[in-house]
XYZ file of C-alpha atoms in Angstrom:
712
model
C 18.228 -16.047 1.590
C 17.854 -19.368 -0.337
C 20.955 -19.395 -3.248
C 20.625 -17.580 -6.387
C 20.589 -20.998 -8.717
C 17.132 -21.190 -7.471
C 15.198 -18.373 -9.418
C 11.728 -19.770 -8.564
C 12.173 -17.760 -5.312
C 13.111 -15.060 -6.917
C 9.910 -14.769 -9.081
C 7.533 -15.732 -6.486
C 8.955 -13.037 -4.024
C 10.706 -14.745 -1.684
C 13.490 -12.262 -1.762
C 14.553 -11.507 2.099
C 16.166 -13.475 4.362
C 15.253 -12.394 8.330
C 18.645 -14.165 9.306
C 20.901 -11.613 7.251
C 21.397 -8.233 8.082
C 21.859 -6.788 4.473
C 18.585 -8.831 3.437
C 16.261 -8.067 6.087
C 14.426 -5.311 4.005
C 13.588 -4.472 0.141
C 16.606 -1.562 -0.154
C 19.072 -3.097 1.694
C 18.482 -6.489 -0.454
C 18.273 -4.476 -3.674
C 21.541 -2.746 -2.986
C 23.384 -5.880 -2.161
C 21.753 -7.521 -5.564
C 23.738 -4.218 -7.241
C 26.578 -4.844 -5.638
C 26.304 -8.468 -6.892
C 25.818 -7.862 -10.511
C 29.017 -5.462 -10.494
C 30.846 -7.369 -8.675
C 33.864 -8.447 -10.678
C 35.141 -11.554 -10.992
C 31.863 -13.819 -11.439
C 30.519 -15.987 -14.372
C 28.297 -14.811 -16.502
C 25.478 -16.531 -15.574
C 26.137 -15.827 -11.909
C 25.410 -12.243 -13.220
C 22.346 -13.340 -14.861
C 20.959 -14.428 -11.792
C 22.017 -11.442 -9.739
C 20.099 -9.418 -12.562
C 16.707 -11.986 -11.898
C 16.920 -11.381 -8.132
C 17.675 -7.426 -8.545
C 14.473 -7.216 -10.502
C 12.976 -9.367 -7.897
C 13.541 -6.767 -5.152
C 12.551 -3.753 -8.111
C 9.173 -5.762 -8.313
C 8.118 -5.791 -4.707
C 9.556 -2.175 -4.087
C 7.093 -1.697 -6.795
C 9.521 -0.108 -8.374
C 8.205 -1.526 -12.218
C 10.315 0.777 -14.679
C 13.004 -0.321 -12.805
C 12.561 -3.901 -13.300
C 11.406 -3.641 -16.547
C 15.143 -2.414 -17.589
C 16.756 -4.902 -15.162
C 14.985 -7.669 -17.465
C 15.943 -6.148 -20.508
C 19.602 -5.624 -19.584
C 19.473 -9.252 -18.664
C 18.236 -9.930 -22.347
C 20.572 -7.657 -23.946
C 23.761 -8.727 -22.575
C 23.412 -12.531 -22.732
C 20.923 -12.896 -25.792
C 19.867 -16.225 -25.170
C 22.853 -18.007 -23.491
C 20.584 -18.705 -20.477
C 17.162 -19.593 -21.549
C 15.847 -21.173 -18.575
C 16.588 -17.270 -16.928
C 15.316 -15.839 -19.996
C 12.087 -17.574 -19.576
C 11.810 -16.712 -15.660
C 12.227 -13.084 -16.691
C 9.453 -13.882 -19.386
C 6.963 -14.825 -16.198
C 8.543 -12.501 -13.993
C 7.163 -9.893 -16.504
C 3.590 -11.303 -16.170
C 3.665 -10.961 -12.826
C 4.330 -7.221 -13.199
C 1.799 -6.545 -14.988
C -0.677 -8.409 -12.123
C 0.697 -6.582 -9.478
C 0.007 -3.374 -11.910
C -3.754 -4.853 -12.338
C -3.463 -4.948 -16.240
C -6.237 -7.412 -16.990
C -5.570 -6.600 -20.841
C -1.632 -6.696 -21.088
C -1.228 -8.938 -18.526
C -2.987 -12.498 -20.221
C -1.983 -11.553 -23.850
C 2.076 -11.183 -22.453
C 0.882 -14.795 -20.744
C -0.360 -16.535 -23.658
C 2.931 -15.359 -25.925
C 4.837 -17.454 -23.304
C 5.951 -20.207 -25.107
C 6.273 -23.682 -23.332
C 10.328 -24.703 -23.478
C 11.069 -28.346 -23.432
C 14.349 -27.345 -20.835
C 16.855 -29.584 -19.435
C 15.283 -28.957 -16.129
C 12.050 -30.668 -16.073
C 10.825 -29.770 -12.338
C 11.988 -25.860 -13.504
C 9.569 -26.832 -16.605
C 6.835 -28.389 -14.211
C 7.064 -25.382 -11.627
C 6.847 -22.957 -14.167
C 3.536 -24.426 -15.777
C 2.457 -24.445 -12.086
C 2.851 -20.807 -11.886
C 1.518 -19.775 -15.359
C -1.358 -21.448 -14.092
C -1.475 -19.481 -10.791
C -1.338 -16.094 -12.706
C -4.013 -17.018 -15.565
C -6.197 -17.852 -12.418
C -4.991 -14.890 -10.595
C -6.229 -12.619 -14.316
C -9.475 -14.417 -13.999
C -9.971 -13.974 -10.378
C -9.406 -10.042 -11.043
C -12.326 -10.016 -13.934
C -14.871 -12.014 -11.961
C -14.223 -14.943 -13.476
C -14.248 -17.317 -10.301
C -14.821 -20.952 -10.794
C -12.020 -20.925 -13.721
C -9.850 -19.497 -11.651
C -10.353 -22.306 -8.854
C -9.968 -25.052 -11.372
C -6.689 -23.325 -12.365
C -5.455 -23.200 -9.013
C -6.093 -26.818 -8.593
C -4.101 -27.766 -11.729
C -1.268 -25.630 -10.434
C -0.983 -27.550 -7.172
C -1.926 -30.614 -9.626
C 2.124 -29.312 -11.366
C 3.779 -29.584 -8.242
C 3.376 -32.753 -7.643
C 5.784 -33.770 -10.267
C 8.414 -34.925 -7.626
C 9.478 -34.332 -3.820
C 8.516 -31.377 -2.487
C 11.189 -28.745 -1.871
C 11.514 -24.614 -1.193
C 10.528 -23.690 -4.298
C 7.203 -25.609 -4.920
C 6.362 -24.740 -1.065
C 7.027 -21.165 -2.207
C 4.517 -21.331 -4.817
C 2.033 -23.256 -2.712
C 1.573 -20.681 -0.478
C 1.341 -17.658 -3.108
C -1.647 -20.409 -4.687
C -3.446 -20.721 -0.757
C -3.403 -16.803 -0.627
C -4.837 -16.603 -4.360
C -7.706 -19.222 -3.118
C -8.047 -17.472 -0.367
C -8.688 -14.027 -2.408
C -11.148 -16.093 -4.486
C -13.028 -17.840 -2.295
C -13.577 -13.997 -0.141
C -14.950 -12.249 -3.888
C -17.015 -14.991 -4.111
C -18.596 -14.880 -0.600
C -17.556 -17.887 0.687
C -15.685 -16.834 3.942
C -14.984 -20.015 6.297
C -13.238 -21.431 3.047
C -11.877 -18.346 2.583
C -10.160 -18.339 5.944
C -9.465 -21.858 5.758
C -7.016 -21.068 2.305
C -4.936 -18.157 4.038
C -4.721 -20.894 7.454
C -2.732 -22.746 5.069
C -1.249 -20.186 3.501
C -0.265 -19.046 6.878
C 1.628 -22.912 8.109
C 3.264 -22.728 4.839
C 4.813 -19.314 5.259
C 6.020 -19.490 8.706
C 7.641 -23.072 7.953
C 9.542 -21.890 5.336
C 10.235 -18.468 6.288
C 8.358 -16.334 3.662
C 7.423 -13.142 5.522
C 6.175 -11.102 2.339
C 3.421 -14.620 1.607
C 2.709 -14.026 5.232
C 1.807 -10.722 5.405
C -0.677 -10.931 2.177
C -2.107 -13.381 4.042
C -2.809 -11.597 7.175
C -4.208 -8.734 4.547
C -6.297 -10.702 3.253
C -8.025 -12.215 6.588
C -8.477 -8.536 7.496
C -9.962 -7.642 5.088
C -12.433 -10.621 5.066
C -13.157 -10.102 9.015
C -13.628 -6.134 7.943
C -16.336 -7.245 5.180
C -18.145 -9.588 7.930
C -17.843 -6.223 10.207
C -15.630 -8.146 12.502
C -13.674 -4.609 13.382
C -10.911 -5.665 16.152
C -10.960 -8.928 14.758
C -9.746 -6.835 10.652
C -7.160 -4.567 13.191
C -5.621 -7.065 14.603
C -4.996 -8.971 11.344
C -4.168 -5.892 9.646
C -1.850 -4.770 12.068
C 0.288 -8.100 11.883
C 0.147 -7.167 8.340
C 1.301 -3.662 8.476
C 4.188 -4.235 11.192
C 5.928 -7.479 8.693
C 5.571 -5.011 5.206
C 7.034 -2.100 7.621
C 9.965 -4.657 8.934
C 10.735 -5.583 4.951
C 10.308 -2.117 3.570
C 7.419 -3.054 0.884
C 6.092 0.381 0.129
C 2.450 -1.145 -1.837
C 2.011 -3.584 1.188
C 2.164 -0.807 3.660
C 0.166 1.524 1.621
C -3.246 -1.222 0.694
C -2.814 -2.553 4.527
C -2.761 1.013 5.514
C -5.843 2.091 3.451
C -7.324 -0.912 4.919
C -6.818 0.155 8.429
C -7.950 3.660 7.472
C -11.187 1.346 6.121
C -12.060 -0.216 9.419
C -11.182 2.781 11.508
C -13.408 4.960 9.291
C -16.144 2.008 10.227
C -15.328 2.196 13.921
C -16.210 6.045 13.196
C -12.544 6.743 14.886
C -12.116 9.021 12.448
C -8.639 10.785 13.902
C -7.150 7.699 13.643
C -8.050 6.707 10.392
C -6.889 9.766 9.119
C -3.818 9.144 10.661
C -3.732 6.150 8.524
C -4.564 7.550 5.429
C -1.755 10.410 5.569
C 0.461 7.731 5.856
C -0.965 6.099 3.075
C -0.255 9.126 1.122
C 3.335 9.541 1.772
C 3.925 5.827 0.473
C 1.925 7.399 -2.905
C 4.571 10.443 -2.809
C 6.761 8.966 -6.132
C 3.982 8.730 -8.192
C 4.545 4.744 -8.307
C 0.767 4.424 -7.374
C -1.552 6.286 -9.368
C -4.584 4.007 -8.538
C -4.105 4.108 -4.821
C -3.645 7.521 -4.512
C -6.636 8.605 -6.057
C -8.563 6.305 -3.506
C -6.466 7.838 -0.258
C -7.723 11.433 -1.732
C -11.384 9.944 -1.611
C -11.278 8.251 1.585
C -9.888 11.544 3.265
C -13.003 13.310 1.137
C -15.294 10.802 3.215
C -13.916 11.850 6.539
C -14.067 15.369 6.298
C -17.452 14.828 4.258
C -18.779 12.713 7.587
C -17.045 15.969 9.895
C -19.247 18.490 7.705
C -16.335 20.142 5.756
C -17.272 19.826 2.427
C -15.325 22.480 0.986
C -12.061 20.883 2.250
C -13.897 17.911 1.176
C -14.447 18.778 -2.519
C -11.074 19.683 -2.774
C -10.092 16.370 -1.981
C -12.246 14.382 -4.413
C -11.837 17.030 -7.374
C -7.702 15.768 -6.909
C -8.640 12.225 -6.641
C -10.971 12.603 -9.937
C -7.791 14.460 -11.570
C -5.655 11.450 -10.492
C -7.867 8.582 -11.863
C -8.367 10.778 -15.295
C -4.966 11.225 -15.672
C -3.653 7.430 -15.113
C -6.642 6.539 -17.555
C -8.101 4.362 -14.589
C -12.044 3.784 -15.832
C -13.265 2.587 -12.475
C -11.324 5.215 -10.535
C -12.350 7.775 -12.581
C -16.114 6.392 -12.005
C -15.734 6.620 -8.213
C -14.409 9.910 -8.637
C -17.262 11.328 -10.640
C -19.650 9.959 -8.085
C -18.120 11.340 -5.199
C -17.750 14.775 -6.776
C -21.111 14.385 -7.719
C -21.992 14.387 -4.189
C -20.336 16.965 -3.152
C -21.154 19.233 -5.464
C -25.346 18.032 -4.409
C -24.124 18.806 -0.922
C -22.966 22.235 -2.135
C -25.803 23.553 -3.715
C -23.845 22.864 -7.531
C -26.791 21.099 -9.237
C -25.418 21.145 -12.849
C -22.145 19.927 -12.361
C -23.310 17.557 -9.761
C -25.935 16.221 -12.571
C -23.425 16.244 -15.079
C -20.884 13.893 -13.000
C -23.516 11.606 -11.740
C -24.556 10.826 -15.586
C -20.851 10.430 -16.721
C -20.291 8.132 -13.856
C -23.413 6.171 -13.919
C -22.287 5.917 -18.175
C -19.262 4.294 -16.439
C -20.105 1.915 -14.375
C -23.034 0.518 -16.557
C -20.039 0.154 -19.432
C -18.135 -1.718 -16.338
C -21.318 -3.843 -15.031
C -20.595 -2.617 -11.992
C -23.587 -2.810 -10.326
C -22.540 -1.624 -6.940
C -21.438 1.579 -8.163
C -24.610 1.857 -10.191
C -26.673 1.722 -7.328
C -24.675 4.046 -5.379
C -24.546 6.749 -8.039
C -28.370 5.966 -8.950
C -28.931 7.497 -5.015
C -27.061 10.417 -5.656
C -28.988 11.379 -9.021
C -32.425 10.492 -6.694
C -31.476 12.683 -4.284
C -29.851 15.280 -6.307
C -33.226 15.617 -8.406
C -35.572 15.491 -5.182
C -33.352 18.486 -3.793
C -34.232 20.570 -7.213
C -38.097 19.764 -6.823
C -37.455 17.410 -9.972
C -40.057 14.794 -8.893
C -40.667 12.789 -12.461
C -36.515 12.791 -13.037
C -36.602 11.512 -9.398
C -39.006 8.614 -10.112
C -37.331 7.230 -13.265
C -33.761 7.223 -11.391
C -35.824 5.222 -8.927
C -37.548 2.544 -11.061
C -33.536 2.191 -12.535
C -32.000 2.220 -8.706
C -34.887 -0.395 -7.630
C -34.373 -2.790 -11.001
C -30.286 -2.499 -10.057
C -30.351 -3.528 -6.930
C -32.743 -6.530 -7.568
C -30.488 -7.740 -10.057
C -27.710 -7.281 -7.378
C -29.170 -9.463 -4.981
C -28.041 -7.529 -1.818
C -30.232 -6.619 1.126
C -28.366 -3.662 1.870
C -29.071 -1.765 -1.852
C -33.084 -3.096 -2.044
C -33.206 -1.652 1.788
C -31.837 1.530 0.138
C -33.772 1.353 -2.878
C -37.124 0.648 -0.698
C -36.299 3.932 1.787
C -35.774 5.872 -1.328
C -39.277 4.589 -2.513
C -40.802 6.592 0.615
C -38.765 9.792 0.115
C -39.952 9.868 -3.484
C -43.533 9.216 -2.026
C -42.982 12.271 0.512
C -42.039 14.775 -2.470
C -44.863 14.009 -4.717
C -47.249 14.836 -1.479
C -48.238 11.151 -0.632
C -47.595 11.731 3.010
C -49.298 8.573 4.385
C -47.737 6.408 1.789
C -44.665 7.585 2.439
C -44.789 7.326 6.390
C -45.787 3.400 5.801
C -42.819 2.813 3.410
C -40.393 4.605 5.338
C -41.537 2.450 8.412
C -40.742 -0.328 6.673
C -37.464 0.617 5.330
C -36.661 1.233 9.272
C -36.568 -1.894 10.476
C -34.925 -3.527 7.342
C -32.217 -0.198 8.070
C -32.400 -0.692 11.541
C -30.557 -4.162 11.894
C -27.418 -2.844 11.228
C -27.896 0.963 12.490
C -25.515 3.389 10.590
C -25.528 6.471 7.842
C -28.702 5.411 6.070
C -30.539 4.692 9.387
C -30.264 8.541 10.601
C -31.448 9.598 7.465
C -34.108 7.408 7.072
C -35.414 8.441 10.680
C -35.029 11.785 9.201
C -37.272 11.720 6.136
C -39.797 9.790 8.390
C -40.011 12.272 10.839
C -40.407 14.963 8.262
C -43.140 12.465 6.713
C -44.877 12.861 10.310
C -44.311 17.098 9.712
C -45.997 16.762 6.460
C -49.266 14.700 8.054
C -49.801 17.228 10.695
C -48.445 14.670 13.262
C -46.276 17.216 15.312
C -45.609 14.916 18.122
C -44.415 11.987 16.655
C -42.320 14.527 14.483
C -40.150 15.762 17.044
C -39.785 12.097 18.690
C -38.409 11.463 15.176
C -36.175 14.288 14.448
C -35.117 13.465 18.406
C -34.309 9.835 17.843
C -32.538 11.028 14.559
C -29.986 12.821 17.071
C -29.085 10.266 19.308
C -28.248 8.097 16.326
C -25.930 10.706 14.819
C -24.425 11.531 18.438
C -23.794 7.623 19.029
C -22.443 6.786 15.751
C -20.752 10.085 15.817
C -22.521 11.345 12.393
C -21.899 15.192 13.476
C -23.266 16.575 9.935
C -26.287 14.310 9.984
C -26.760 15.427 13.817
C -26.539 18.903 12.803
C -29.238 18.678 9.790
C -31.639 16.859 12.206
C -31.065 19.274 15.159
C -31.887 22.186 12.523
C -34.946 20.262 11.298
C -36.073 20.099 15.178
C -35.887 23.552 15.412
C -37.826 24.167 12.656
C -40.894 22.106 14.609
C -40.053 22.818 18.456
C -37.801 25.363 19.688
C -38.056 24.008 23.340
C -37.478 20.174 22.157
C -34.529 21.979 19.999
C -32.906 23.849 22.837
C -32.941 20.673 25.144
C -31.586 18.799 22.374
C -28.756 21.060 21.850
C -28.109 21.150 25.937
C -28.004 17.523 25.567
C -25.322 17.204 22.677
C -22.960 19.444 24.706
C -23.521 22.371 22.159
C -24.563 20.292 19.120
C -21.778 19.840 16.913
C -18.993 22.324 17.591
C -15.588 21.265 17.187
C -14.046 18.956 20.044
C -11.416 20.251 21.413
C -7.465 19.389 21.237
C -7.359 16.404 23.186
C -4.370 16.569 25.626
C -2.233 13.288 23.568
C -2.511 11.623 20.422
C -1.297 10.080 17.570
C -0.453 11.866 14.289
C 1.852 11.258 11.221
C 4.141 13.766 10.533
C 7.370 14.824 8.766
C 9.903 16.256 11.530
C 12.761 18.745 10.270
C 16.043 19.395 12.353
C 18.653 22.009 12.003
C 21.881 22.217 13.467
C 24.014 25.130 13.175
C 27.769 24.526 14.160
C 30.845 25.517 15.048
C 29.430 28.181 17.209
C 31.229 27.016 20.136
C 34.294 27.507 18.334
C 32.728 30.794 17.834
C 32.091 31.612 21.245
C 35.252 31.002 22.363
C 37.129 33.965 20.894
C 33.982 36.276 20.725
C 32.132 38.416 23.140
C 29.029 36.514 24.628
C 26.336 39.082 23.445
C 28.383 39.224 19.856
C 27.918 35.337 19.915
C 24.212 35.235 21.376
C 23.590 38.180 18.530
C 24.904 35.872 15.789
C 23.280 32.893 16.757
C 19.630 34.588 17.058
C 20.329 36.046 13.685
C 20.495 32.725 12.367
C 17.463 30.950 14.199
C 15.775 33.966 13.548
C 16.044 33.371 9.551
C 15.697 29.320 9.820
C 12.504 30.185 11.916
C 11.263 32.555 9.669
C 11.417 30.007 6.609
C 9.824 27.360 8.867
C 6.621 29.217 9.422
C 6.312 30.423 6.007
C 5.980 26.493 4.961
C 3.164 26.101 7.293
C 5.574 24.249 10.092
C 5.573 24.066 13.412
C 8.701 25.240 15.707
C 8.965 22.529 18.142
C 11.366 23.837 20.237
C 15.007 24.816 20.441
C 17.832 23.106 22.045
C 21.181 24.210 21.828
C 22.737 24.636 18.487
C 19.920 22.580 17.128
C 15.970 23.880 15.840
C 13.501 21.172 15.412
C 10.626 21.613 13.122
C 7.321 19.324 12.703
C 5.483 19.231 9.304
C 1.503 17.756 9.770
C 0.254 18.904 13.237
C -2.153 21.265 11.720
C -3.043 19.496 7.934
C -1.964 16.626 6.521
C 1.636 15.580 6.474
C 3.395 16.802 3.195
C 7.318 16.000 3.752
C 7.517 17.973 0.299
C 6.691 21.064 2.495
C 9.550 20.023 5.049
C 12.216 19.478 1.976
C 11.355 23.053 0.675
C 11.554 24.737 4.000
C 15.204 22.940 4.352
C 16.285 24.231 0.996
C 15.237 27.922 1.684
C 17.353 27.452 5.116
C 20.034 26.329 3.714
C 19.725 28.930 1.189
C 19.209 31.459 3.599
C 22.094 30.378 5.549
C 24.603 30.734 3.408
C 23.105 34.254 2.201
C 24.244 35.089 5.768
C 27.767 33.495 5.848
C 28.226 35.851 2.684
C 27.076 38.724 4.691
C 29.786 37.927 7.603
C 32.189 36.133 6.948
C 33.991 36.399 9.895
C 31.653 33.710 11.202
C 32.968 30.473 9.633
C 29.790 28.299 10.883
C 28.493 25.471 9.152
C 25.245 23.650 9.187
C 23.598 20.268 8.743
C 20.149 19.242 8.148
C 17.968 16.338 8.691
C 14.230 15.141 8.107
C 12.671 11.970 9.000
C 8.777 11.055 8.381
C 6.391 8.494 10.213
C 3.903 8.706 13.218
C 4.683 10.384 16.721
C 3.286 11.062 19.723
C 1.920 14.948 20.287
C 0.379 16.088 23.418
C 1.505 17.670 27.089
C 4.416 16.007 28.292
C 6.776 16.754 31.681
C 5.975 17.081 35.435
C 2.885 19.053 36.623
C 4.427 22.024 37.053
C 6.201 22.511 33.871
C 4.072 20.788 31.023
C 4.588 21.613 27.718
C 3.648 21.282 24.328
C 6.270 18.579 22.601
C 6.604 15.597 20.190
C 7.996 12.140 20.549
C 8.313 8.715 18.495
C 10.213 7.100 15.884
C 10.632 9.998 13.428
C 12.465 12.046 16.354
C 14.431 9.604 17.490
C 15.710 8.787 14.083
C 16.218 12.708 13.389
C 18.569 13.208 15.960
C 20.238 10.152 14.274
C 20.537 11.287 10.916
C 21.895 14.869 11.673
C 25.002 13.157 13.419
C 25.496 11.756 9.824
C 25.292 14.826 7.696
C 28.035 16.886 6.777
C 28.080 20.739 6.365
C 25.591 22.196 4.108
C 23.874 18.876 3.710
C 20.549 17.546 3.720
C 19.720 14.092 4.602
C 16.385 12.402 4.979
C 15.145 8.999 5.655
C 13.616 6.532 3.430
C 10.030 6.823 3.954
C 10.284 10.924 3.467
C 12.691 9.859 0.150
C 9.795 7.543 -1.041
C 7.623 10.760 -1.039
C 9.690 13.112 -2.010
C 12.473 11.370 -4.323
C 10.751 12.208 -7.466
C 11.494 15.916 -6.668
C 15.339 15.540 -6.148
C 17.703 15.173 -9.238
C 21.036 13.463 -7.854
C 19.662 11.920 -4.460
C 22.397 9.940 -3.126
C 21.938 6.812 -0.937
C 24.034 6.181 2.415
C 24.122 3.165 4.370
C 23.570 4.131 8.819
C 25.723 1.840 10.689
C 23.137 -0.788 12.574
C 22.446 -0.439 16.552
C 22.431 -3.251 18.685
C 18.910 -5.578 17.312
C 18.737 -3.101 14.794
C 18.129 -3.560 11.461
C 20.257 -1.064 8.917
C 18.912 1.791 7.847
C 19.526 3.446 4.512
C 19.212 7.603 4.415
C 19.313 9.713 1.578
C 21.092 12.787 0.572
C 18.901 14.826 -1.054
C 20.906 18.349 -1.295
C 24.357 19.583 -0.702
C 26.010 23.384 -1.122
C 29.447 24.533 -1.185
C 30.708 26.567 2.051
C 30.326 29.871 1.131
C 33.929 31.284 0.253
C 35.683 33.143 2.352
C 37.037 36.331 2.343
C 41.157 36.904 3.056
């Protein structure tokens, strides 16, 4: 890590050093700076600098309250004695607002920072470059791309006040990343790729890993929107690997969300759900309300695509509630739209109409034409399904006008398709057929959900016109499209419609689908995100050396039975018993929730204490550990001894943790702690000794109890 006398590096987030085991991750770096702040014998300026770097670590950890408190402590303790550092602190507070997407408070705070005449003129020029960069970022988020580009160019100019040093290169790397995002939002893909390429070159030259990850993430999102999904996956996985190495929770979360979207577009719903569940764990502390709302919506979309409407509704409602609680107007608008959509599919039209009306108003107020188009689509369908053709026609006209103003071919094509749908319900079968055939040509260029739907509508138009054979052929096409695109819900609806027209063809199509939309059997092996709980019964060997085998076995079984009961009650699955240890997993049959594993561990600890008091002669102990992460589950072993098991990093890590626990204690890994930390009153961090070629690990004691009193 560069020396602490270069606070600009901290301001820009260049706080890690891959050569130093204590500063390879944000968690360990934060602990190092905490020790530096409290280290006796240091000068006041050393302490002030350490506070700047500590705040920078907390910003990267997305602990904005902690960072704000640290900067407040800096000001209260030194009261203007170090104006250069307090000036840097002011810019760091603005950067925090940029991270939180506060488009009102952030620019206002930036305007209030005066331009100081500091002795160090290079610092003055660098801070001016940072000021221009931050203002450009705010304007880019507000859609003022051209003005943002001008500010980025001025920022580059401010850095040319002297020979380039590390501070200038760090700012330059972030400028290139910001340029890439601005070009992406502007629809200039080639310019965006060039900017991100420049950022990558600079980042690798100075070892700025977090900015390098942002570069990969930006390119991955760009490739995703260009439908280059394999390239997108490769870039995003590179970003995710760096974020995981650095322990950057917001980076892991945002990249996981993008990877989930990529796999959703690939119709690999299982892998998409895996990434969304990991993202949900990262949201567990409540620090990422906006992202948690999006995670719920994404999981709801997968469940919706699989036809699980009731479960999808639960996630959409949860997402709406989170967006409302976080006072996020845009998130609330999308949440209302999703709830309106699922309530329409469930037949709750009154609720659907109310939600869609509110969503449309919010999108209109925000001038979000994309969201407004999506909402109007749902409103047209809602009115059509109720037979309200007048209202559906009115909404359709608004949809066509909004799509034309937006100017994107996709929305215009959808508006044309719904013109055909409304015509069909108005009784104009021939006009509807012509309109739908025209729309199908447009939508067929990039087959997807609406291609299947348009084909189904065209089939119904042929049926309405009395052309039964053409209707059957179109229904069969829709079934085939749904099967190829892995859209089981639409495939089932097309099969149901075909059954109404021709039972014989329906039977053939059903046979060809291998049973239609029947649930797919669990594969022999697969990846899953889960939490693993290990319970270790201690001192059993010593007890057995002085008691009969039957007595020892009975005692052990009594404890194991109590532990197993607690595991089942908390929706865990007992994987195996290995000598004195029990392994339970959470997240195999439902989305992973580490808090269930923690609640189970607490109940196990209480049950153990209760049973020990009932039998004071058994001087046993217990230790517990929890780890969360991605694992492999399936049937493993030799051919004649196959058994269902789980392997992977969380299983290896929990075995390492259990060896570090004291009696009557629960120890969890850092990933688990991020999800359940808000439930723990007094967590205690503990450094674990690093193994060869491995960075230092941080674990957390989240519960402990006194051993039961023994009767004399």
